[in-house]
Tab-separated table of C-alpha atoms and ligand atoms in Angstrom:
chain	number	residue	atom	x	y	z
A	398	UNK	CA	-145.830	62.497	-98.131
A	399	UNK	CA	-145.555	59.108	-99.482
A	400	UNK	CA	-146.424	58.608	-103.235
A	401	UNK	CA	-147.263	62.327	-104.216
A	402	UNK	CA	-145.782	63.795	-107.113
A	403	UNK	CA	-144.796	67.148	-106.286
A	404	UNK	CA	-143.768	69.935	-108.595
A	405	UNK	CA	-142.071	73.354	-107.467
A	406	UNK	CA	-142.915	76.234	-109.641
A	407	UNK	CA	-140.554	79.357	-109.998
A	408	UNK	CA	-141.189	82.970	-110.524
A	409	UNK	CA	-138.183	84.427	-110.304
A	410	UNK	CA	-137.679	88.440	-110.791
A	411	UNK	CA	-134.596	90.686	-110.887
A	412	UNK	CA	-134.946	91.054	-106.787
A	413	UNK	CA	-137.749	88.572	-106.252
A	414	UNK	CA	-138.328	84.659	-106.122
A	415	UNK	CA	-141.667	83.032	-106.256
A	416	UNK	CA	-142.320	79.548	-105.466
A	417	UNK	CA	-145.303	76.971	-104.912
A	418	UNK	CA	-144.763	74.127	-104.538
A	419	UNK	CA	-147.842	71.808	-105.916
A	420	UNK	CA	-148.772	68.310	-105.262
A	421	UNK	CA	-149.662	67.204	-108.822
A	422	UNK	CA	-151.107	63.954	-107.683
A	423	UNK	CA	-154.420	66.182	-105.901
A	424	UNK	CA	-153.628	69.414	-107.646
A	425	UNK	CA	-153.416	71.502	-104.947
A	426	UNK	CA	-150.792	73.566	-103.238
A	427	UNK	CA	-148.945	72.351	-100.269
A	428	UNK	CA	-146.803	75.786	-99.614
A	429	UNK	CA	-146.267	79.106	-101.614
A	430	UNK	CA	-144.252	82.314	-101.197
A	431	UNK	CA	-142.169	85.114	-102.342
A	432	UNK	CA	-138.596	86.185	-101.150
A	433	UNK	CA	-138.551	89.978	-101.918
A	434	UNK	CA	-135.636	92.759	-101.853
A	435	UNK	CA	-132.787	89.540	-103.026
A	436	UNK	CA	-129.416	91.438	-102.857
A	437	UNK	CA	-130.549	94.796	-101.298
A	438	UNK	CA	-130.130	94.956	-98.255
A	439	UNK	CA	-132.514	93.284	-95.551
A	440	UNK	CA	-134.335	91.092	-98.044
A	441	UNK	CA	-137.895	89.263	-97.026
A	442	UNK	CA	-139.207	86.059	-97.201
A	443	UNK	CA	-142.795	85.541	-96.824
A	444	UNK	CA	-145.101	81.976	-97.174
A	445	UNK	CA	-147.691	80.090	-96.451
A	446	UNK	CA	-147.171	76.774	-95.329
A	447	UNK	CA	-150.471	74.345	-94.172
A	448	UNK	CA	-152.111	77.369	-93.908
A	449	UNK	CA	-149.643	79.206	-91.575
A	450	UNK	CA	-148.329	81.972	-92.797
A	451	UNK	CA	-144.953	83.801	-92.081
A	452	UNK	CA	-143.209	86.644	-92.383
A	453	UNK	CA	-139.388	86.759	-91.943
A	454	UNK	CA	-136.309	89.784	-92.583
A	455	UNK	CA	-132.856	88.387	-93.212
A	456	UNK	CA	-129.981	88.970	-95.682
A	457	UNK	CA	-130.546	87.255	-99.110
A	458	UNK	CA	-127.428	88.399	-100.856
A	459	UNK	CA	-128.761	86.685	-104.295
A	460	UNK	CA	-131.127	84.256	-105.336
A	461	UNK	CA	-129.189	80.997	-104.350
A	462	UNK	CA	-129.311	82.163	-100.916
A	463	UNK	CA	-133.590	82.904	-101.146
A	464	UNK	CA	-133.705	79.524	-102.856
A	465	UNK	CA	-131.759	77.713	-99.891
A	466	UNK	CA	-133.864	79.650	-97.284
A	467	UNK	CA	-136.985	78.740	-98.696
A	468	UNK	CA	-135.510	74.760	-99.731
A	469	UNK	CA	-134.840	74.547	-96.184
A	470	UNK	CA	-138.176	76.026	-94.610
A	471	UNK	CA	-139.953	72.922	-97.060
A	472	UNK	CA	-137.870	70.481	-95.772
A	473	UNK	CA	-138.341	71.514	-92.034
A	474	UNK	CA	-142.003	71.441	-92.488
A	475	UNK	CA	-143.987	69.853	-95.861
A	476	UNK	CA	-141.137	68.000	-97.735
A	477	UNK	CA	-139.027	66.500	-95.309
A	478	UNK	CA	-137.241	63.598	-97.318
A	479	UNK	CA	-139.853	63.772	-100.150
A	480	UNK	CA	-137.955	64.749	-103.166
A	481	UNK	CA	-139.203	67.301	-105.877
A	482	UNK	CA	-139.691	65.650	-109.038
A	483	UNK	CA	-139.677	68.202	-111.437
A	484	UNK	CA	-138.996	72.215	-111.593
A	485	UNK	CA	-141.655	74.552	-113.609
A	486	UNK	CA	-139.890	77.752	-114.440
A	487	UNK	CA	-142.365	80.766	-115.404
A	488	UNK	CA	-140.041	82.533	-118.667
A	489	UNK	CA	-141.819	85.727	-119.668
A	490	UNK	CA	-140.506	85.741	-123.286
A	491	UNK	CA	-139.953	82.753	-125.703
A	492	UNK	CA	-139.574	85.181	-128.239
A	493	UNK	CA	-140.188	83.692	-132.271
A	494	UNK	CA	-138.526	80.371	-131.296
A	495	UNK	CA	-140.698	78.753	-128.782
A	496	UNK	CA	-144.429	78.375	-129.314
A	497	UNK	CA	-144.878	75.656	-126.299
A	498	UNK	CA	-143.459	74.686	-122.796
A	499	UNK	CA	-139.821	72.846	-123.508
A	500	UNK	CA	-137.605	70.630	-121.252
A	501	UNK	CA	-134.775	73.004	-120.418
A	502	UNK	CA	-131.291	72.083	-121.704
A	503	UNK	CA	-128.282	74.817	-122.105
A	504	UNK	CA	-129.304	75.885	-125.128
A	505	UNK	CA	-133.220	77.060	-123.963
A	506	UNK	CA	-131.044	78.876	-121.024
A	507	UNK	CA	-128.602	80.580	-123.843
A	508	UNK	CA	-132.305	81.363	-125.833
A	509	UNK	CA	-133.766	82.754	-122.245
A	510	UNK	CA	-131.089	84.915	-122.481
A	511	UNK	CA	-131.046	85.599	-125.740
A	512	UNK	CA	-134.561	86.676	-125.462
A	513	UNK	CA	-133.567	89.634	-123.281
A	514	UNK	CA	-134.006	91.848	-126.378
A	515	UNK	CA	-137.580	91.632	-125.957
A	516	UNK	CA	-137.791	91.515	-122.203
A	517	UNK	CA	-134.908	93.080	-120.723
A	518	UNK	CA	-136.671	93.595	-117.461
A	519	UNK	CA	-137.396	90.046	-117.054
A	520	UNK	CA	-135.751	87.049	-118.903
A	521	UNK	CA	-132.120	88.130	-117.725
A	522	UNK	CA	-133.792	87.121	-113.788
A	523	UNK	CA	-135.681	84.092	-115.503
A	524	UNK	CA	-132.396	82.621	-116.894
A	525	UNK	CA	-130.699	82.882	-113.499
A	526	UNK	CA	-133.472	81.843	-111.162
A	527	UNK	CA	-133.495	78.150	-113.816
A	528	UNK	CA	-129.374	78.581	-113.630
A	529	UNK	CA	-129.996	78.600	-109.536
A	530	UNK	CA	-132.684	75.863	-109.201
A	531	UNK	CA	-130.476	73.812	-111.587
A	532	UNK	CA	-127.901	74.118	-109.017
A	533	UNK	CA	-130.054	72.867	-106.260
A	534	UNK	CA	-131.769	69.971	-108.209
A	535	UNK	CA	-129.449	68.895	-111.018
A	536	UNK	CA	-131.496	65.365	-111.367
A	537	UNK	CA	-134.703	66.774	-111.780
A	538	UNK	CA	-136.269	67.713	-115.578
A	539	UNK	CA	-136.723	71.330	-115.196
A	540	UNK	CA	-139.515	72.754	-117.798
A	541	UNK	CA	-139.577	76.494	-119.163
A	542	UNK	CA	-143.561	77.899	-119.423
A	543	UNK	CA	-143.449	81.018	-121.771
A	544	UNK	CA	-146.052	83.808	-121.031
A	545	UNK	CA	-145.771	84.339	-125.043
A	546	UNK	CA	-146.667	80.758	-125.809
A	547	UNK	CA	-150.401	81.180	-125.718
A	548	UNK	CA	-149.930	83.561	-128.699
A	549	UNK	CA	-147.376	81.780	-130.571
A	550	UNK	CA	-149.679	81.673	-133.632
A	551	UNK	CA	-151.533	84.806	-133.547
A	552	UNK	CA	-151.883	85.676	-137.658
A	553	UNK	CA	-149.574	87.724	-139.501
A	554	UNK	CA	-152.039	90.406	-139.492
A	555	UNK	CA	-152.667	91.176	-136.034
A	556	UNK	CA	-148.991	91.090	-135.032
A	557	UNK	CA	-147.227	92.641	-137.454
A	558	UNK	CA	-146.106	96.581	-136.963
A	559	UNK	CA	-146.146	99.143	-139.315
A	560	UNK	CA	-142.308	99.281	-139.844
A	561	UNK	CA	-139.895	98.373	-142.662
A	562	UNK	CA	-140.772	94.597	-142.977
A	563	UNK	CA	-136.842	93.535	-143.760
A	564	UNK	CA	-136.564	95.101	-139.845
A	565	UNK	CA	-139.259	93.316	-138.483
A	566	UNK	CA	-137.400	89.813	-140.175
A	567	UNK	CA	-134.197	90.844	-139.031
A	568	UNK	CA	-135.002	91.429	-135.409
A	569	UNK	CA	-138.072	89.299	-134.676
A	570	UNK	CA	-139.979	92.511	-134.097
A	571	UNK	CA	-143.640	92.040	-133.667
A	572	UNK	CA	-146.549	91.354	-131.390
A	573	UNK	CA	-145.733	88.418	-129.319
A	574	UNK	CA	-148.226	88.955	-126.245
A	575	UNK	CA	-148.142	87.995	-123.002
A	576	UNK	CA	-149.815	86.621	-119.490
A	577	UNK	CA	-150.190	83.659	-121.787
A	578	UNK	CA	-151.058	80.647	-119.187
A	579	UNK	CA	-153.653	83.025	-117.373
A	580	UNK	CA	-155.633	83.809	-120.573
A	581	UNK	CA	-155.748	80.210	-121.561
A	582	UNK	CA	-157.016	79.121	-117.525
A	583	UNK	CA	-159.373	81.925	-117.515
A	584	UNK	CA	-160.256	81.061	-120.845
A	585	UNK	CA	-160.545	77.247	-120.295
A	586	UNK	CA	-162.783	77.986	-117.013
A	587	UNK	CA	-165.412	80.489	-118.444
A	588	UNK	CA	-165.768	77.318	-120.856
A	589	UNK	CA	-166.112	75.236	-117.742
A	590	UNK	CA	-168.823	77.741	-116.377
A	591	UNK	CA	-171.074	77.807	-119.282
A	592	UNK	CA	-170.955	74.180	-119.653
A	593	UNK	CA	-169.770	74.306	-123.145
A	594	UNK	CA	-166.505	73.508	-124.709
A	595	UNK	CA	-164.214	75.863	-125.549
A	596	UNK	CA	-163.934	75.010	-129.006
A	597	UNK	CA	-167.062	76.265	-129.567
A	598	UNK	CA	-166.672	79.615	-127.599
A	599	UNK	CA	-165.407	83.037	-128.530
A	600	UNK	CA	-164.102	84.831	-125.300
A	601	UNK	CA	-162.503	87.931	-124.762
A	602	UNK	CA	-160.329	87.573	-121.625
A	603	UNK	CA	-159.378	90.683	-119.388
A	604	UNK	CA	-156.515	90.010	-117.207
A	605	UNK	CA	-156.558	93.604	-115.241
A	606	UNK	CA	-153.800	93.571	-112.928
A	607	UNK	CA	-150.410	95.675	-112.123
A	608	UNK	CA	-149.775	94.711	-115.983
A	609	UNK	CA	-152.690	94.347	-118.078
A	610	UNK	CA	-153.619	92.746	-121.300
A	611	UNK	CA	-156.721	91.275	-122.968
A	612	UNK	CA	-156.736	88.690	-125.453
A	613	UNK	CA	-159.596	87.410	-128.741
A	614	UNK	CA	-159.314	83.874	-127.674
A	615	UNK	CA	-161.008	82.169	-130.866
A	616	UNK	CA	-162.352	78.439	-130.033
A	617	UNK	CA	-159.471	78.191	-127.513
A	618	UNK	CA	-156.625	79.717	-129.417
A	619	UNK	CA	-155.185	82.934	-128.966
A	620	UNK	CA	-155.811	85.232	-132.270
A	621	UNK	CA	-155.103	88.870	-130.827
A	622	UNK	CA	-154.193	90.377	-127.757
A	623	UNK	CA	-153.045	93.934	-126.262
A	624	UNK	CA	-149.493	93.646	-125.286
A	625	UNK	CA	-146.715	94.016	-128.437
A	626	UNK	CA	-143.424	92.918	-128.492
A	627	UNK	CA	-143.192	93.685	-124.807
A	628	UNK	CA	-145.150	93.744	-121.837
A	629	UNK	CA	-145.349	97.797	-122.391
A	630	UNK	CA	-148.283	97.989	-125.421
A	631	UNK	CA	-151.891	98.140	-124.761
A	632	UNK	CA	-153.725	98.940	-121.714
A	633	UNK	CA	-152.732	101.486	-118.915
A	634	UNK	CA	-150.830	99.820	-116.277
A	635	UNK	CA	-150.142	100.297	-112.874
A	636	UNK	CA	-146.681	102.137	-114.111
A	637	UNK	CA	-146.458	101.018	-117.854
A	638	UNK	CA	-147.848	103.311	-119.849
A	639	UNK	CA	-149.910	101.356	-122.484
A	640	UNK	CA	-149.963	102.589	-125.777
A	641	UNK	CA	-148.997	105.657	-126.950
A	642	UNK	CA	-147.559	107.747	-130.109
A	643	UNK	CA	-143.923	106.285	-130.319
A	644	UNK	CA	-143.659	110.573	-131.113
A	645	UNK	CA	-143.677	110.771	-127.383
A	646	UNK	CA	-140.712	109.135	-127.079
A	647	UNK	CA	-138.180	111.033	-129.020
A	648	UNK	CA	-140.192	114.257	-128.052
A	649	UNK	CA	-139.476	113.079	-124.346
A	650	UNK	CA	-135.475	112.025	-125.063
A	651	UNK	CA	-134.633	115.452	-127.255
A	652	UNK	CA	-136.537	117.817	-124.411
A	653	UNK	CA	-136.144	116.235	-121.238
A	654	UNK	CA	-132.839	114.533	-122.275
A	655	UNK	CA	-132.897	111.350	-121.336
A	656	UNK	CA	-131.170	108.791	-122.078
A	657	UNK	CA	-132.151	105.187	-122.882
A	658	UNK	CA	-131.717	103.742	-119.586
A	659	UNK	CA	-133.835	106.808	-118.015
A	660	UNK	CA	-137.325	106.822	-121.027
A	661	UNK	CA	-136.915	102.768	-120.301
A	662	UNK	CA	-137.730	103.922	-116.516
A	663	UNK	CA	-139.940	106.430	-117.147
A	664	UNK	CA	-142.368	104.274	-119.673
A	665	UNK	CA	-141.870	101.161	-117.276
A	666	UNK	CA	-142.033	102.495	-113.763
A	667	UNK	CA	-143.354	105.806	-113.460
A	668	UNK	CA	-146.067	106.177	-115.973
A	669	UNK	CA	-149.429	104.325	-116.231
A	670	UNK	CA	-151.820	104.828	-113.190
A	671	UNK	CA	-148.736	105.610	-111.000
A	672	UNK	CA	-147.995	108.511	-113.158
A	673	UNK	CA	-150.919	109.931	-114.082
A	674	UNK	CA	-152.944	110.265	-111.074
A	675	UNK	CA	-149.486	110.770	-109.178
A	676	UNK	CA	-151.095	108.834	-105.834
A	677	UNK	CA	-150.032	105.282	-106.688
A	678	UNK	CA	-150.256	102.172	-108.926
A	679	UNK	CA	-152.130	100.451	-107.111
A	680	UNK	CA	-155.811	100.411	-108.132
A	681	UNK	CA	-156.722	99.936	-104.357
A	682	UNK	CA	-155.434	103.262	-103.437
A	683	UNK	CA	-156.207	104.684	-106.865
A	684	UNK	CA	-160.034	104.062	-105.944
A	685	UNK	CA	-160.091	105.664	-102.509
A	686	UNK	CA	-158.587	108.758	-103.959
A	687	UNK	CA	-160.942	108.853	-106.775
A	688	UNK	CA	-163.758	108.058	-104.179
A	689	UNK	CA	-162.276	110.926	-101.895
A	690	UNK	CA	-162.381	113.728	-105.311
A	691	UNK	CA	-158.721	113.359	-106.376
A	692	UNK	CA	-159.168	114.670	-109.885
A	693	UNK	CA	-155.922	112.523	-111.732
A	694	UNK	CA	-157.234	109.595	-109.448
A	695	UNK	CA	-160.344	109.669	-111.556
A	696	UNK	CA	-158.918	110.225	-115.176
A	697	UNK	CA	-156.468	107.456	-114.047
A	698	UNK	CA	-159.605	105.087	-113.591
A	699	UNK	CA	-161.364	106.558	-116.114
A	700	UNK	CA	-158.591	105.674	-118.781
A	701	UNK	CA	-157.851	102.433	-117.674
A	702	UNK	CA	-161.972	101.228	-117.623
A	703	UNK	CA	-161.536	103.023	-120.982
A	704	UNK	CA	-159.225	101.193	-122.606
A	705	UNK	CA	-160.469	97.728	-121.470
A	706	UNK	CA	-163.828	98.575	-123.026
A	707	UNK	CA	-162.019	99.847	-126.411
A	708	UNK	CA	-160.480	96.142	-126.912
A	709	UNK	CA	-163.771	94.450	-125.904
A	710	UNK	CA	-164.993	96.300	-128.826
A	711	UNK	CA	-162.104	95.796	-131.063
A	712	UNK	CA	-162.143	91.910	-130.285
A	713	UNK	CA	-165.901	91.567	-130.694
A	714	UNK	CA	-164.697	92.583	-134.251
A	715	UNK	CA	-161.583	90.452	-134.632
A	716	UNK	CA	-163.532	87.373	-133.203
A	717	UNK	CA	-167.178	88.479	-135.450
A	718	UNK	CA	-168.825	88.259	-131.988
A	719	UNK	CA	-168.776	87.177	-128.527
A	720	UNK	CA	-170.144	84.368	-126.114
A	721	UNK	CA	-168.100	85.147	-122.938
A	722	UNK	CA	-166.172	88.025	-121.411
A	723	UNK	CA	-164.033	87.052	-118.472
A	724	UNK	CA	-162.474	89.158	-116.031
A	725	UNK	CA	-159.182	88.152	-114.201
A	726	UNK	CA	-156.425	89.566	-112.049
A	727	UNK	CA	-155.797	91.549	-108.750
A	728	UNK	CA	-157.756	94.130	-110.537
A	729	UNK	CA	-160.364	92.335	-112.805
A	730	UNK	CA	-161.220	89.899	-109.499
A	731	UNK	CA	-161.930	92.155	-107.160
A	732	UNK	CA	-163.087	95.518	-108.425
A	733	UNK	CA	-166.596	95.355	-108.861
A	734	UNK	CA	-167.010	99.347	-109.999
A	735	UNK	CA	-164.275	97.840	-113.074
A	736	UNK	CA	-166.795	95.441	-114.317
A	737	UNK	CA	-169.309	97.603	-113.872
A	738	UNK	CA	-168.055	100.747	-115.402
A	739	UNK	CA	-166.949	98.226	-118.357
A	740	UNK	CA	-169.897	96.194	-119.051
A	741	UNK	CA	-172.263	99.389	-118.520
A	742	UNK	CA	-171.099	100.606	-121.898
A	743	UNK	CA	-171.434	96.966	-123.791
A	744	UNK	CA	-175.062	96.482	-124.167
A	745	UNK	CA	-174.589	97.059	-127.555
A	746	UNK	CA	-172.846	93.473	-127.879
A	747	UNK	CA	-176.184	92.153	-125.811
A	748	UNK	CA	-174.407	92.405	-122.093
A	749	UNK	CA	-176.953	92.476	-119.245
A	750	UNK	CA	-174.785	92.655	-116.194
A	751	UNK	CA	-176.193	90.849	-112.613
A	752	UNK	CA	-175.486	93.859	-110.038
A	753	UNK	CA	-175.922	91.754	-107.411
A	754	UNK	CA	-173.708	88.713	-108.471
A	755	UNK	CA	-171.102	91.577	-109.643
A	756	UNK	CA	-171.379	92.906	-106.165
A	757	UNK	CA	-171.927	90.205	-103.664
A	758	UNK	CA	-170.524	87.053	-104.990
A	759	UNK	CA	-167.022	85.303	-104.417
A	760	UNK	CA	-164.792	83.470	-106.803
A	761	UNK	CA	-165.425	82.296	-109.785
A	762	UNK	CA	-169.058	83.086	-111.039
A	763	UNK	CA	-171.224	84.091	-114.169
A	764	UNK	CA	-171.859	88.098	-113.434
A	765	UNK	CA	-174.188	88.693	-115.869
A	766	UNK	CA	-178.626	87.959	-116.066
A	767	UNK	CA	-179.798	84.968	-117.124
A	768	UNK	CA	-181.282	86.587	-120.814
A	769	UNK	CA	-177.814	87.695	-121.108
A	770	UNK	CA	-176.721	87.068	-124.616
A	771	UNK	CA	-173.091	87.206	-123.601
A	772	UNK	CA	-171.802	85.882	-120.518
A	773	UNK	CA	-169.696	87.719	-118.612
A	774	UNK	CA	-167.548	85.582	-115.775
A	775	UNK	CA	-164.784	86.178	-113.136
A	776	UNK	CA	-162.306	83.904	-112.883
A	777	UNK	CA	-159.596	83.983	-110.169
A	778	UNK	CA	-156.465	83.555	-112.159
A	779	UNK	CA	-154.323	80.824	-111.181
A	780	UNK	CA	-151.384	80.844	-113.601
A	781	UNK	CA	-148.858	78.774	-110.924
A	782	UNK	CA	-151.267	75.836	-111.364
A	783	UNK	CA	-150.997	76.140	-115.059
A	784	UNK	CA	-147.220	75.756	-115.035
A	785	UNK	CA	-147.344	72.732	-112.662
A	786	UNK	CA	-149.315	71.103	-115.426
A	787	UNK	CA	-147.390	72.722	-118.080
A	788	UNK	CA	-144.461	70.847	-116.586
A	789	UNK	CA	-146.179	67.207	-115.241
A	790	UNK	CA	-147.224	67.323	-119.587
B	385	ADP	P1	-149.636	91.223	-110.693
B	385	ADP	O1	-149.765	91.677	-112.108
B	385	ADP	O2	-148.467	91.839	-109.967
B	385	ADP	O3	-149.789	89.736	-110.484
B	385	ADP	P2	-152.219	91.397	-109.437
B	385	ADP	O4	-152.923	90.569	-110.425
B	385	ADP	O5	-152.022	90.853	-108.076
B	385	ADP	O6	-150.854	91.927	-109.974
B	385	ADP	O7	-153.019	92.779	-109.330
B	385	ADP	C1	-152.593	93.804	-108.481
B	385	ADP	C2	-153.592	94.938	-108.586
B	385	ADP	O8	-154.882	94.464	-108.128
B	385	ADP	C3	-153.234	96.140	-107.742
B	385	ADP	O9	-153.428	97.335	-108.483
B	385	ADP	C4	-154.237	96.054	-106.618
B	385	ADP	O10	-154.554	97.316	-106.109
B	385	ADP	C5	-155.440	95.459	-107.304
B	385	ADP	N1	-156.359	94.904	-106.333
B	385	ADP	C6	-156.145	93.903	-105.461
B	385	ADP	N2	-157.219	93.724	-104.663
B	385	ADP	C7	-158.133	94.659	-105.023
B	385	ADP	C8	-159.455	95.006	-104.585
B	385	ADP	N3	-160.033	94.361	-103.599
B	385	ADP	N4	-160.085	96.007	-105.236
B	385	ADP	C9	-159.496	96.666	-106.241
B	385	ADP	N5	-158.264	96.389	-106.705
B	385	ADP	C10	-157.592	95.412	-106.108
């Protein structure tokens, strides 16, 4: 591969492990997949590699085994003797300590950890997939990206919670936010798109995907956004339930008696879309059901366009206006009746959507008339590409 700089990034999940592998030089990614079902059983690894993509079942007892198998599929085929020069580690929570990407030493590991009181779905996996691919590349820098970064200086008053304030000290509890590198790409982009810079741009950004948040980014910098302390505030999710009356909770433990482990389950995994229209969580099948008359299907949809539209409105406020609204995501990318359904109720804020350009176009494109007086855009998200950069800076 002779002089490229290449940078693997890693997504690694309690059963899962992401990678893509990016040549920094060009930008671009040489090879990308997932390893699914680590350490239950049969365990999959599927990637694209020059374009070919493959599917194969083996045993992956834990994550040093997926990161082998997928080490050794580079090296048969892209890498060969090419060495990585540097390891970009997606960490969901930095919690109050890190507002920026960091070089990882033992102690950011021990924080990772640490940090599992906010995210104890996801930084426990984080902190062992950057204890496994410190393993297998000990001479490499390997660089933590935070989803909360983004939002690391979000004011007092939009992230503070209505609770006993010597609490929210002693814990770190507060609004912290997340899909952080997405909202700033998206973000970034839409600037790109409108041929202005984004200093001088107020954007609300709609990442609509199996989690969901929006964020008020405020002349590029993060000032509000819909997920809390953990990924489970704000918007309906495919299974998270969004916000709700914390009531619910105890009503839910004392009645249906369940314990922490089993609400944690129940507000994580079987609640949002999944739970409500009881069909699925994802918004693909959600639609045909809804299409087909499927009652739940519908207020499923209906909630979730909802919601979106509610902190559209709420941000117009925080940021005293709009220029750009940009839609991201599996969700927020492809479903045109979404963007529809949302923008049809924001005239109000001057949105003229393009049906056609909603409907027919590809990629990333302005959506919305020409007289429009706020731009609405969709922007593939691309938030791998944002931690290769995270880590080359
Ligand atoms: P994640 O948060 O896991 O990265 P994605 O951003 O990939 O999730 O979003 C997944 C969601 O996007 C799923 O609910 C899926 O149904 C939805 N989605 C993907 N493609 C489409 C499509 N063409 N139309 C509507 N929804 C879609």
């Amino acid at each position: 591969m002779g002089e490229t700089v290449l940078v693997l990034v890693l997504n690694a999940g309690s059963s899962s492990l992401k990678f893509n592998l990016f040549d920094m030089g060009k930008e671009v990614s040489v090879a990308e997949g997932n390893a699914e079902r680590i350490g239950l059983g049969e365990a999959n690894l599927a990637y694209t590699i020059e374009g070919e993509k493959r599917k194969e079942a083996m045993p992956l007892p834990t994550h040093r085994e997926a990161l082998e198998a997928i080490l050794e599929r580079l090296r048969s085929t892209v890498l060969h003797d090419t060495p990585i020069h540097a390891v970009g580690h997606r960490v969901v929570h930095g919690g109050p300590k890190y507002g920026d990407s960091v070089l990882i030493t033992e102690e950011v590991i021990r924080d990772v950890e640490h940090f599992a009181m906010y995210a104890p779905l996801h930084n426990p996996a984080n902190a062992m997939g950057i204890r496994t691919a410190m393993a297998a590349f000990p001479d490499v820098p390997h660089v933590a990206v935070f989803d909360t970064a983004f939002h690391h200086n979000i004011p007092d008053h939009a992230r503070t919670y209505g609770i006993p304030y010597e609490l929210s000290q002693k814990y770190g509890i507060r609004r912290y936010g997340f899909h952080g590198t997405s909202h700033a790409y998206v973000a970034a982009r839409t600037a790109i798109l409108l041929c202005r810079p984004l200093r001088s741009l107020r954007v609300v950004t709609c990442h609509i995907g199996n989690g969901t948040s929006i964020c008020a980014v405020d002349h590029g910098k993060s000032v509000d956004t819909s997920m809390g302390m953990t990924p489970l505030q704000g918007v309906i999710m495919g299974t998270r339930c969004g916000t709700i009356d914390p009531s619910v909770v105890e009503m839910l433990m004392e009645y249906e008696h369940l314990d922490y482990n089993a609400i944690t389950d129940l507000l994580n995994k079987k609640s949002g879309l999944l739970g409500i229209s009881g069909v699925s969580s994802d918004f693909r099948e959600i639609e045909l059901a809804a299409d087909a008359g499927n009652d739940r299907a519908r207020l499923a949809r209906d909630l979730l366009t909802y919601n979106v539209r509610q902190y559209i409105g709420a941000y117009a406020t925080v940021l005293n206006g709009v220029d750009a609204i940009t839609f991201t995501a599996g969700i927020g990318t492809h479903s045109t009746y979404v963007r529809s359904k949302v923008c049809s109720k924001l005239s109000f804020l001057g949105v003229e959507l393009d049906h056609e350009a909603n409907e027919q176009g590809t990629g990333e494109r302005i959506i919305t008339t020409p007289g429009s007086r706020v731009v609405v855009t969709v922007v593939p998200t691309n938030e791998e590409l944002m931690i290769a950069r995270e880590t080359i800076r």
